[in-house]
Amino acid sequence: MTTTIKLKWLLALVMIFGGFTIYKIFEGLVHNPAYQEYEWVFKIISEFGLFISVIVSAGYFHHWFIAAEEHKEAEISLRETLSKYVDGVLMNSVKRGFLGITNKEFDFSQIMHGLKPGDYVYWLITFDPRFKNKSRELENAIKTGVHFRMLILKADCRSGELRAAETNGFNPHEFNEYSKLFKVSLEDVISRIDDTITGSLGVFVYDGLPSLPLFIIIRKESRKVEVYNSFYLTEPVSKMPYLHWETEFKSGNQELFESDHWNMSELFLDYFKKRWDMEKEQLYAAENQDVQPEDFIHAPAAAREKCAELFIGM
């Protein structure tokens, strides 16, 4: 409680008890025959003291017991009104799960610090040149019990060459070198994850369409799906702002396009699952032909099957 609030409380108590004291003193003088000629003056002062005491008491009663509820109701009403307004202006943004746009490029560190044990993170990306300096944060998150599933672009593939051609500040050689470095950085993290770690990391290296940068968080505690997505334009994705979406986690398969209430987060999640399953099918096909797959890396080493699976339910 601040000094100002304490002084307000003290002033209110002085006025309540002071007013009542004045009322009692001058009420007694009103009925005293010795001061009969001043009876009307004492009556006014007495009534004024009672008025001050009652008014201040009523005001504080209203403030603490009635105004607080009115404030909550007004806040709820304002939130609902704003939601309807924003939803109308931004074309069903609330209904679709839109939360906003990041102020700057994607803040990997802030996201890592907000993860909790049991959370799952899905990341679809070509590469992120900043990751070399952020890999320790990924490692620490895994060691605290977070599970990561990543799809990263394969070096020296046709998709990478095309993406490099349309990206400012990159040529195909530089683009490939960054792709290789990204994978090496992940392998370095994997080398420090042993079988006692509760978290996990599964990484497929794809050579298909990059599609869009996608970062999905499935939060175990709140049962929320939080999504950040951007676009592959002429600027490197590491400099791009991200759109932010959120929805309730729904377990099981659902037909997303049959309802008027679909949410963008669900569509992004469904897309990642589709891409992941495609890579997993190629992995199993290679294993059936006794070919050692090089496009799947994981940790811990003893949890290979687990690392190839996505989150099923809570």
mmCIF file of C-alpha atoms in Angstrom:
data_model
loop_
_atom_site.group_PDB
_atom_site.id
_atom_site.type_symbol
_atom_site.label_atom_id
_atom_site.label_comp_id
_atom_site.label_asym_id
_atom_site.label_seq_id
_atom_site.Cartn_x
_atom_site.Cartn_y
_atom_site.Cartn_z
ATOM 1 C CA MET A 1 0.000 0.000 0.000
ATOM 2 C CA THR A 2 1.506 3.350 -1.075
ATOM 3 C CA THR A 3 1.865 6.387 1.196
ATOM 4 C CA THR A 4 -0.795 8.235 -0.792
ATOM 5 C CA ILE A 5 -3.346 5.464 -0.269
ATOM 6 C CA LYS A 6 -2.503 5.305 3.433
ATOM 7 C CA LEU A 7 -3.050 9.066 3.767
ATOM 8 C CA LYS A 8 -6.400 8.769 1.963
ATOM 9 C CA TRP A 9 -7.465 6.037 4.378
ATOM 10 C CA LEU A 10 -6.353 8.144 7.357
ATOM 11 C CA LEU A 11 -8.222 11.200 6.061
ATOM 12 C CA ALA A 12 -11.391 9.147 5.555
ATOM 13 C CA LEU A 13 -11.212 7.716 9.087
ATOM 14 C CA VAL A 14 -10.634 11.200 10.548
ATOM 15 C CA MET A 15 -13.648 12.549 8.672
ATOM 16 C CA ILE A 16 -15.886 9.623 9.665
ATOM 17 C CA PHE A 17 -15.013 9.567 13.357
ATOM 18 C CA GLY A 18 -14.415 13.325 13.527
ATOM 19 C CA GLY A 19 -17.798 14.052 11.988
ATOM 20 C CA PHE A 20 -19.520 11.637 14.359
ATOM 21 C CA THR A 21 -17.702 13.154 17.353
ATOM 22 C CA ILE A 22 -18.787 16.664 16.338
ATOM 23 C CA TYR A 23 -22.339 15.382 15.982
ATOM 24 C CA LYS A 24 -22.391 13.859 19.482
ATOM 25 C CA ILE A 25 -20.769 16.898 21.162
ATOM 26 C CA PHE A 26 -22.994 19.543 19.634
ATOM 27 C CA GLU A 27 -26.090 17.343 19.873
ATOM 28 C CA GLY A 28 -25.494 17.372 23.632
ATOM 29 C CA LEU A 29 -25.116 21.149 23.645
ATOM 30 C CA VAL A 30 -28.388 21.562 21.785
ATOM 31 C CA HIS A 31 -30.232 20.020 24.742
ATOM 32 C CA ASN A 32 -28.249 22.011 27.321
ATOM 33 C CA PRO A 33 -30.485 24.827 28.752
ATOM 34 C CA ALA A 34 -27.384 26.957 29.410
ATOM 35 C CA TYR A 35 -26.830 27.380 25.684
ATOM 36 C CA GLN A 36 -30.447 27.668 24.595
ATOM 37 C CA GLU A 37 -29.866 30.913 22.688
ATOM 38 C CA TYR A 38 -27.252 29.160 20.517
ATOM 39 C CA GLU A 39 -29.382 26.055 19.990
ATOM 40 C CA TRP A 40 -29.876 26.670 16.263
ATOM 41 C CA VAL A 41 -26.126 27.140 15.687
ATOM 42 C CA PHE A 42 -25.257 23.951 17.565
ATOM 43 C CA LYS A 43 -27.998 22.110 15.663
ATOM 44 C CA ILE A 44 -26.487 23.103 12.299
ATOM 45 C CA ILE A 45 -22.978 22.086 13.383
ATOM 46 C CA SER A 46 -24.290 18.798 14.810
ATOM 47 C CA GLU A 47 -26.186 17.925 11.623
ATOM 48 C CA PHE A 48 -23.168 18.894 9.511
ATOM 49 C CA GLY A 49 -20.914 16.565 11.502
ATOM 50 C CA LEU A 50 -23.397 13.703 11.080
ATOM 51 C CA PHE A 51 -23.711 14.490 7.362
ATOM 52 C CA ILE A 52 -19.919 14.328 6.843
ATOM 53 C CA SER A 53 -19.645 11.053 8.784
ATOM 54 C CA VAL A 54 -22.470 9.349 6.898
ATOM 55 C CA ILE A 55 -21.475 10.601 3.445
ATOM 56 C CA VAL A 56 -17.826 9.548 3.781
ATOM 57 C CA SER A 57 -18.834 6.151 5.201
ATOM 58 C CA ALA A 58 -21.303 5.587 2.362
ATOM 59 C CA GLY A 59 -18.718 6.672 -0.196
ATOM 60 C CA TYR A 60 -16.122 4.180 1.021
ATOM 61 C CA PHE A 61 -18.713 1.421 1.288
ATOM 62 C CA HIS A 62 -19.644 2.053 -2.335
ATOM 63 C CA HIS A 63 -15.990 2.170 -3.398
ATOM 64 C CA TRP A 64 -14.997 -1.149 -1.819
ATOM 65 C CA PHE A 65 -18.161 -3.215 -2.164
ATOM 66 C CA ILE A 66 -20.132 -1.860 -5.125
ATOM 67 C CA ALA A 67 -17.778 0.109 -7.385
ATOM 68 C CA ALA A 68 -15.324 -2.816 -7.611
ATOM 69 C CA GLU A 69 -18.059 -5.068 -9.051
ATOM 70 C CA GLU A 70 -19.273 -2.296 -11.334
ATOM 71 C CA HIS A 71 -15.690 -1.837 -12.560
ATOM 72 C CA LYS A 72 -15.376 -5.554 -13.330
ATOM 73 C CA GLU A 73 -18.683 -5.560 -15.196
ATOM 74 C CA ALA A 74 -17.697 -2.435 -17.140
ATOM 75 C CA GLU A 75 -14.345 -4.003 -18.003
ATOM 76 C CA ILE A 76 -16.020 -7.180 -19.277
ATOM 77 C CA SER A 77 -18.510 -5.141 -21.283
ATOM 78 C CA LEU A 78 -15.725 -2.994 -22.770
ATOM 79 C CA ARG A 79 -13.680 -6.074 -23.674
ATOM 80 C CA GLU A 80 -16.683 -7.656 -25.413
ATOM 81 C CA THR A 81 -17.436 -4.422 -27.270
ATOM 82 C CA LEU A 82 -13.823 -4.014 -28.382
ATOM 83 C CA SER A 83 -13.671 -7.666 -29.447
ATOM 84 C CA LYS A 84 -16.757 -7.203 -31.634
ATOM 85 C CA TYR A 85 -15.362 -3.972 -33.064
ATOM 86 C CA VAL A 86 -11.898 -5.380 -33.776
ATOM 87 C CA ASP A 87 -13.449 -8.570 -35.115
ATOM 88 C CA GLY A 88 -15.552 -6.532 -37.515
ATOM 89 C CA VAL A 89 -12.731 -4.235 -38.634
ATOM 90 C CA LEU A 90 -10.233 -7.059 -39.150
ATOM 91 C CA MET A 91 -12.690 -9.447 -40.751
ATOM 92 C CA ASN A 92 -13.415 -12.039 -38.075
ATOM 93 C CA SER A 93 -9.937 -11.757 -36.538
ATOM 94 C CA VAL A 94 -11.111 -12.813 -33.072
ATOM 95 C CA LYS A 95 -13.040 -15.736 -34.471
ATOM 96 C CA ARG A 96 -10.012 -16.843 -36.501
ATOM 97 C CA GLY A 97 -7.658 -16.553 -33.525
ATOM 98 C CA PHE A 98 -5.665 -13.496 -34.603
ATOM 99 C CA LEU A 99 -3.788 -11.833 -31.709
ATOM 100 C CA GLY A 100 -1.626 -9.312 -33.544
ATOM 101 C CA ILE A 101 1.690 -8.758 -35.297
ATOM 102 C CA THR A 102 5.088 -8.745 -33.616
ATOM 103 C CA ASN A 103 6.667 -5.319 -33.141
ATOM 104 C CA LYS A 104 9.860 -6.482 -34.812
ATOM 105 C CA GLU A 105 11.405 -9.710 -36.079
ATOM 106 C CA PHE A 106 10.694 -12.989 -34.309
ATOM 107 C CA ASP A 107 12.141 -12.910 -30.774
ATOM 108 C CA PHE A 108 13.470 -16.446 -30.353
ATOM 109 C CA SER A 109 14.919 -15.770 -26.896
ATOM 110 C CA GLN A 110 11.657 -14.449 -25.472
ATOM 111 C CA ILE A 111 9.776 -17.479 -26.756
ATOM 112 C CA MET A 112 12.338 -19.912 -25.322
ATOM 113 C CA HIS A 113 12.142 -18.335 -21.872
ATOM 114 C CA GLY A 114 8.351 -18.691 -21.844
ATOM 115 C CA LEU A 115 8.324 -22.456 -22.475
ATOM 116 C CA LYS A 116 7.501 -24.941 -19.717
ATOM 117 C CA PRO A 117 8.174 -28.683 -19.224
ATOM 118 C CA GLY A 118 5.831 -30.780 -21.345
ATOM 119 C CA ASP A 119 5.299 -28.088 -23.990
ATOM 120 C CA TYR A 120 5.732 -29.050 -27.650
ATOM 121 C CA VAL A 121 7.234 -26.752 -30.281
ATOM 122 C CA TYR A 122 6.893 -27.299 -34.033
ATOM 123 C CA TRP A 123 9.196 -25.231 -36.237
ATOM 124 C CA LEU A 124 9.069 -25.120 -40.045
ATOM 125 C CA ILE A 125 11.871 -22.989 -41.475
ATOM 126 C CA THR A 126 14.553 -22.841 -44.163
ATOM 127 C CA PHE A 127 17.242 -21.672 -41.743
ATOM 128 C CA ASP A 128 17.770 -18.827 -39.304
ATOM 129 C CA PRO A 129 21.233 -17.191 -39.501
ATOM 130 C CA ARG A 130 20.862 -16.004 -35.877
ATOM 131 C CA PHE A 131 20.471 -19.528 -34.551
ATOM 132 C CA LYS A 132 24.181 -20.204 -34.045
ATOM 133 C CA ASN A 133 24.118 -17.705 -31.184
ATOM 134 C CA LYS A 134 20.780 -18.987 -29.863
ATOM 135 C CA SER A 135 21.394 -22.755 -29.898
ATOM 136 C CA ARG A 136 22.172 -22.816 -26.180
ATOM 137 C CA GLU A 137 18.650 -21.573 -25.454
ATOM 138 C CA LEU A 138 17.203 -24.464 -27.469
ATOM 139 C CA GLU A 139 19.434 -26.896 -25.572
ATOM 140 C CA ASN A 140 18.373 -25.505 -22.187
ATOM 141 C CA ALA A 141 14.690 -25.737 -23.121
ATOM 142 C CA ILE A 142 15.103 -29.402 -24.121
ATOM 143 C CA LYS A 143 16.902 -30.132 -20.859
ATOM 144 C CA THR A 144 13.990 -28.647 -18.891
ATOM 145 C CA GLY A 145 11.512 -30.986 -20.597
ATOM 146 C CA VAL A 146 10.365 -29.189 -23.762
ATOM 147 C CA HIS A 147 9.896 -31.231 -26.963
ATOM 148 C CA PHE A 148 10.908 -29.764 -30.341
ATOM 149 C CA ARG A 149 9.960 -31.020 -33.791
ATOM 150 C CA MET A 150 11.646 -29.210 -36.653
ATOM 151 C CA LEU A 151 11.525 -29.190 -40.430
ATOM 152 C CA ILE A 152 14.594 -27.493 -41.944
ATOM 153 C CA LEU A 153 15.592 -27.009 -45.570
ATOM 154 C CA LYS A 154 18.173 -29.321 -47.087
ATOM 155 C CA ALA A 155 21.375 -27.727 -48.373
ATOM 156 C CA ASP A 156 22.113 -27.827 -52.130
ATOM 157 C CA CYS A 157 18.485 -28.502 -53.077
ATOM 158 C CA ARG A 158 16.571 -26.813 -55.905
ATOM 159 C CA SER A 159 14.125 -25.122 -53.494
ATOM 160 C CA GLY A 160 17.017 -23.483 -51.670
ATOM 161 C CA GLU A 161 18.499 -22.238 -54.925
ATOM 162 C CA LEU A 162 15.178 -20.649 -55.940
ATOM 163 C CA ARG A 163 14.653 -19.102 -52.514
ATOM 164 C CA ALA A 164 18.185 -17.654 -52.542
ATOM 165 C CA ALA A 165 17.539 -15.999 -55.901
ATOM 166 C CA GLU A 166 14.589 -14.010 -54.536
ATOM 167 C CA THR A 167 16.144 -13.067 -51.184
ATOM 168 C CA ASN A 168 18.023 -9.801 -50.739
ATOM 169 C CA GLY A 169 21.613 -10.182 -49.576
ATOM 170 C CA PHE A 170 22.008 -13.875 -50.457
ATOM 171 C CA ASN A 171 23.380 -15.816 -53.376
ATOM 172 C CA PRO A 172 22.910 -19.592 -53.768
ATOM 173 C CA HIS A 173 26.343 -20.396 -52.311
ATOM 174 C CA GLU A 174 25.788 -18.296 -49.176
ATOM 175 C CA PHE A 175 22.291 -19.676 -48.795
ATOM 176 C CA ASN A 176 23.579 -23.263 -48.894
ATOM 177 C CA GLU A 177 26.351 -22.487 -46.423
ATOM 178 C CA TYR A 178 23.813 -21.105 -43.962
ATOM 179 C CA SER A 179 21.628 -24.195 -44.453
ATOM 180 C CA LYS A 180 24.601 -26.432 -43.648
ATOM 181 C CA LEU A 181 25.540 -24.318 -40.629
ATOM 182 C CA PHE A 182 21.971 -24.497 -39.314
ATOM 183 C CA LYS A 183 22.024 -28.294 -39.384
ATOM 184 C CA VAL A 184 25.510 -28.408 -37.840
ATOM 185 C CA SER A 185 24.325 -26.169 -35.011
ATOM 186 C CA LEU A 186 21.431 -28.545 -34.330
ATOM 187 C CA GLU A 187 23.767 -31.554 -34.427
ATOM 188 C CA ASP A 188 25.957 -29.780 -31.885
ATOM 189 C CA VAL A 189 22.940 -29.434 -29.587
ATOM 190 C CA ILE A 190 22.084 -33.095 -30.122
ATOM 191 C CA SER A 191 25.601 -34.152 -29.096
ATOM 192 C CA ARG A 192 24.984 -32.645 -25.644
ATOM 193 C CA ILE A 193 21.577 -34.270 -25.042
ATOM 194 C CA ASP A 194 21.880 -37.591 -23.211
ATOM 195 C CA ASP A 195 19.285 -40.244 -22.428
ATOM 196 C CA THR A 196 18.528 -38.814 -18.976
ATOM 197 C CA ILE A 197 17.020 -35.650 -20.494
ATOM 198 C CA THR A 198 13.195 -35.491 -20.323
ATOM 199 C CA GLY A 199 12.804 -33.239 -23.366
ATOM 200 C CA SER A 200 13.428 -34.291 -26.947
ATOM 201 C CA LEU A 201 14.366 -33.037 -30.407
ATOM 202 C CA GLY A 202 13.359 -34.474 -33.759
ATOM 203 C CA VAL A 203 14.514 -32.838 -37.002
ATOM 204 C CA PHE A 204 13.597 -33.737 -40.582
ATOM 205 C CA VAL A 205 15.641 -32.164 -43.390
ATOM 206 C CA TYR A 206 13.285 -31.556 -46.309
ATOM 207 C CA ASP A 207 13.928 -30.643 -49.931
ATOM 208 C CA GLY A 208 10.382 -29.647 -50.886
ATOM 209 C CA LEU A 209 8.631 -26.285 -50.871
ATOM 210 C CA PRO A 210 9.558 -23.978 -47.980
ATOM 211 C CA SER A 211 5.938 -22.766 -47.965
ATOM 212 C CA LEU A 212 6.032 -20.325 -45.023
ATOM 213 C CA PRO A 213 7.990 -19.791 -41.799
ATOM 214 C CA LEU A 214 5.961 -21.404 -39.036
ATOM 215 C CA PHE A 215 6.512 -21.626 -35.287
ATOM 216 C CA ILE A 216 3.869 -23.510 -33.274
ATOM 217 C CA ILE A 217 3.730 -23.905 -29.490
ATOM 218 C CA ILE A 218 1.414 -26.437 -27.853
ATOM 219 C CA ARG A 219 1.235 -25.379 -24.221
ATOM 220 C CA LYS A 220 0.523 -28.313 -21.936
ATOM 221 C CA GLU A 221 -0.554 -26.321 -18.891
ATOM 222 C CA SER A 222 -3.016 -23.926 -20.536
ATOM 223 C CA ARG A 223 -4.069 -26.319 -23.340
ATOM 224 C CA LYS A 224 -3.448 -23.581 -25.893
ATOM 225 C CA VAL A 225 -2.006 -23.700 -29.389
ATOM 226 C CA GLU A 226 0.009 -20.580 -30.123
ATOM 227 C CA VAL A 227 1.242 -19.918 -33.653
ATOM 228 C CA TYR A 228 3.653 -17.443 -35.201
ATOM 229 C CA ASN A 229 3.880 -17.291 -38.975
ATOM 230 C CA SER A 230 5.551 -15.038 -41.494
ATOM 231 C CA PHE A 231 6.103 -15.055 -45.266
ATOM 232 C CA TYR A 232 8.948 -15.674 -47.665
ATOM 233 C CA LEU A 233 9.361 -12.334 -49.407
ATOM 234 C CA THR A 234 12.449 -10.489 -50.652
ATOM 235 C CA GLU A 235 13.751 -9.797 -47.135
ATOM 236 C CA PRO A 236 15.375 -12.644 -45.167
ATOM 237 C CA VAL A 237 12.869 -14.251 -42.830
ATOM 238 C CA SER A 238 15.096 -13.430 -39.847
ATOM 239 C CA LYS A 239 14.202 -9.758 -40.403
ATOM 240 C CA MET A 240 10.496 -10.258 -40.986
ATOM 241 C CA PRO A 241 7.679 -9.555 -38.507
ATOM 242 C CA TYR A 242 5.413 -12.486 -37.590
ATOM 243 C CA LEU A 243 1.650 -12.800 -37.288
ATOM 244 C CA HIS A 244 0.458 -14.188 -33.959
ATOM 245 C CA TRP A 245 -2.476 -16.619 -33.581
ATOM 246 C CA GLU A 246 -3.966 -18.675 -30.770
ATOM 247 C CA THR A 247 -6.679 -21.267 -30.151
ATOM 248 C CA GLU A 248 -7.690 -23.980 -27.698
ATOM 249 C CA PHE A 249 -5.931 -27.305 -28.202
ATOM 250 C CA LYS A 250 -8.256 -29.931 -29.672
ATOM 251 C CA SER A 251 -7.099 -33.525 -29.644
ATOM 252 C CA GLY A 252 -8.042 -35.982 -32.369
ATOM 253 C CA ASN A 253 -8.659 -35.550 -36.069
ATOM 254 C CA GLN A 254 -11.158 -32.925 -37.154
ATOM 255 C CA GLU A 255 -12.488 -31.826 -40.512
ATOM 256 C CA LEU A 256 -11.404 -28.197 -40.418
ATOM 257 C CA PHE A 257 -13.209 -27.011 -43.537
ATOM 258 C CA GLU A 258 -16.665 -28.308 -42.679
ATOM 259 C CA SER A 259 -17.318 -25.753 -39.939
ATOM 260 C CA ASP A 260 -17.820 -22.022 -39.994
ATOM 261 C CA HIS A 261 -15.791 -21.798 -36.779
ATOM 262 C CA TRP A 262 -12.370 -22.926 -37.990
ATOM 263 C CA ASN A 263 -9.369 -21.139 -36.604
ATOM 264 C CA MET A 264 -6.143 -20.242 -38.422
ATOM 265 C CA SER A 265 -4.036 -21.842 -35.692
ATOM 266 C CA GLU A 266 -5.756 -25.157 -36.424
ATOM 267 C CA LEU A 267 -5.019 -24.814 -40.130
ATOM 268 C CA PHE A 268 -1.341 -24.076 -39.486
ATOM 269 C CA LEU A 269 -1.129 -27.015 -37.084
ATOM 270 C CA ASP A 270 -2.796 -29.308 -39.602
ATOM 271 C CA TYR A 271 -0.359 -28.167 -42.297
ATOM 272 C CA PHE A 272 2.689 -28.903 -40.144
ATOM 273 C CA LYS A 273 1.335 -32.363 -39.318
ATOM 274 C CA LYS A 274 0.864 -33.046 -43.026
ATOM 275 C CA ARG A 275 4.432 -32.003 -43.847
ATOM 276 C CA TRP A 276 5.798 -34.013 -40.923
ATOM 277 C CA ASP A 277 3.909 -37.151 -41.950
ATOM 278 C CA MET A 278 5.246 -36.827 -45.499
ATOM 279 C CA GLU A 279 8.824 -36.762 -44.223
ATOM 280 C CA LYS A 280 8.155 -39.636 -41.838
ATOM 281 C CA GLU A 281 6.814 -41.795 -44.662
ATOM 282 C CA GLN A 282 10.025 -41.211 -46.617
ATOM 283 C CA LEU A 283 12.035 -42.132 -43.515
ATOM 284 C CA TYR A 284 10.228 -45.442 -43.060
ATOM 285 C CA ALA A 285 10.426 -46.203 -46.779
ATOM 286 C CA ALA A 286 14.208 -45.727 -46.689
ATOM 287 C CA GLU A 287 14.520 -47.962 -43.616
ATOM 288 C CA ASN A 288 12.497 -50.716 -45.305
ATOM 289 C CA GLN A 289 15.029 -50.666 -48.118
ATOM 290 C CA ASP A 290 17.901 -50.904 -45.603
ATOM 291 C CA VAL A 291 19.059 -47.408 -46.495
ATOM 292 C CA GLN A 292 20.500 -45.406 -43.625
ATOM 293 C CA PRO A 293 18.517 -42.142 -43.623
ATOM 294 C CA GLU A 294 20.569 -38.967 -43.296
ATOM 295 C CA ASP A 295 17.657 -36.556 -43.290
ATOM 296 C CA PHE A 296 16.458 -37.321 -39.772
ATOM 297 C CA ILE A 297 18.428 -36.351 -36.674
ATOM 298 C CA HIS A 298 17.230 -36.584 -33.112
ATOM 299 C CA ALA A 299 17.984 -36.565 -29.390
ATOM 300 C CA PRO A 300 18.079 -38.336 -27.019
ATOM 301 C CA ALA A 301 19.639 -41.171 -29.004
ATOM 302 C CA ALA A 302 17.535 -43.858 -27.262
ATOM 303 C CA ALA A 303 14.258 -42.070 -28.052
ATOM 304 C CA ARG A 304 14.328 -42.296 -31.836
ATOM 305 C CA GLU A 305 10.729 -43.490 -32.273
ATOM 306 C CA LYS A 306 9.441 -40.858 -29.867
ATOM 307 C CA CYS A 307 11.354 -38.123 -31.658
ATOM 308 C CA ALA A 308 9.675 -39.066 -34.938
ATOM 309 C CA GLU A 309 6.218 -38.601 -33.410
ATOM 310 C CA LEU A 310 4.212 -35.426 -32.901
ATOM 311 C CA PHE A 311 2.167 -34.584 -29.861
ATOM 312 C CA ILE A 312 -1.018 -36.691 -29.666
ATOM 313 C CA GLY A 313 -3.004 -35.449 -26.674
ATOM 314 C CA MET A 314 -2.972 -34.066 -23.174
#
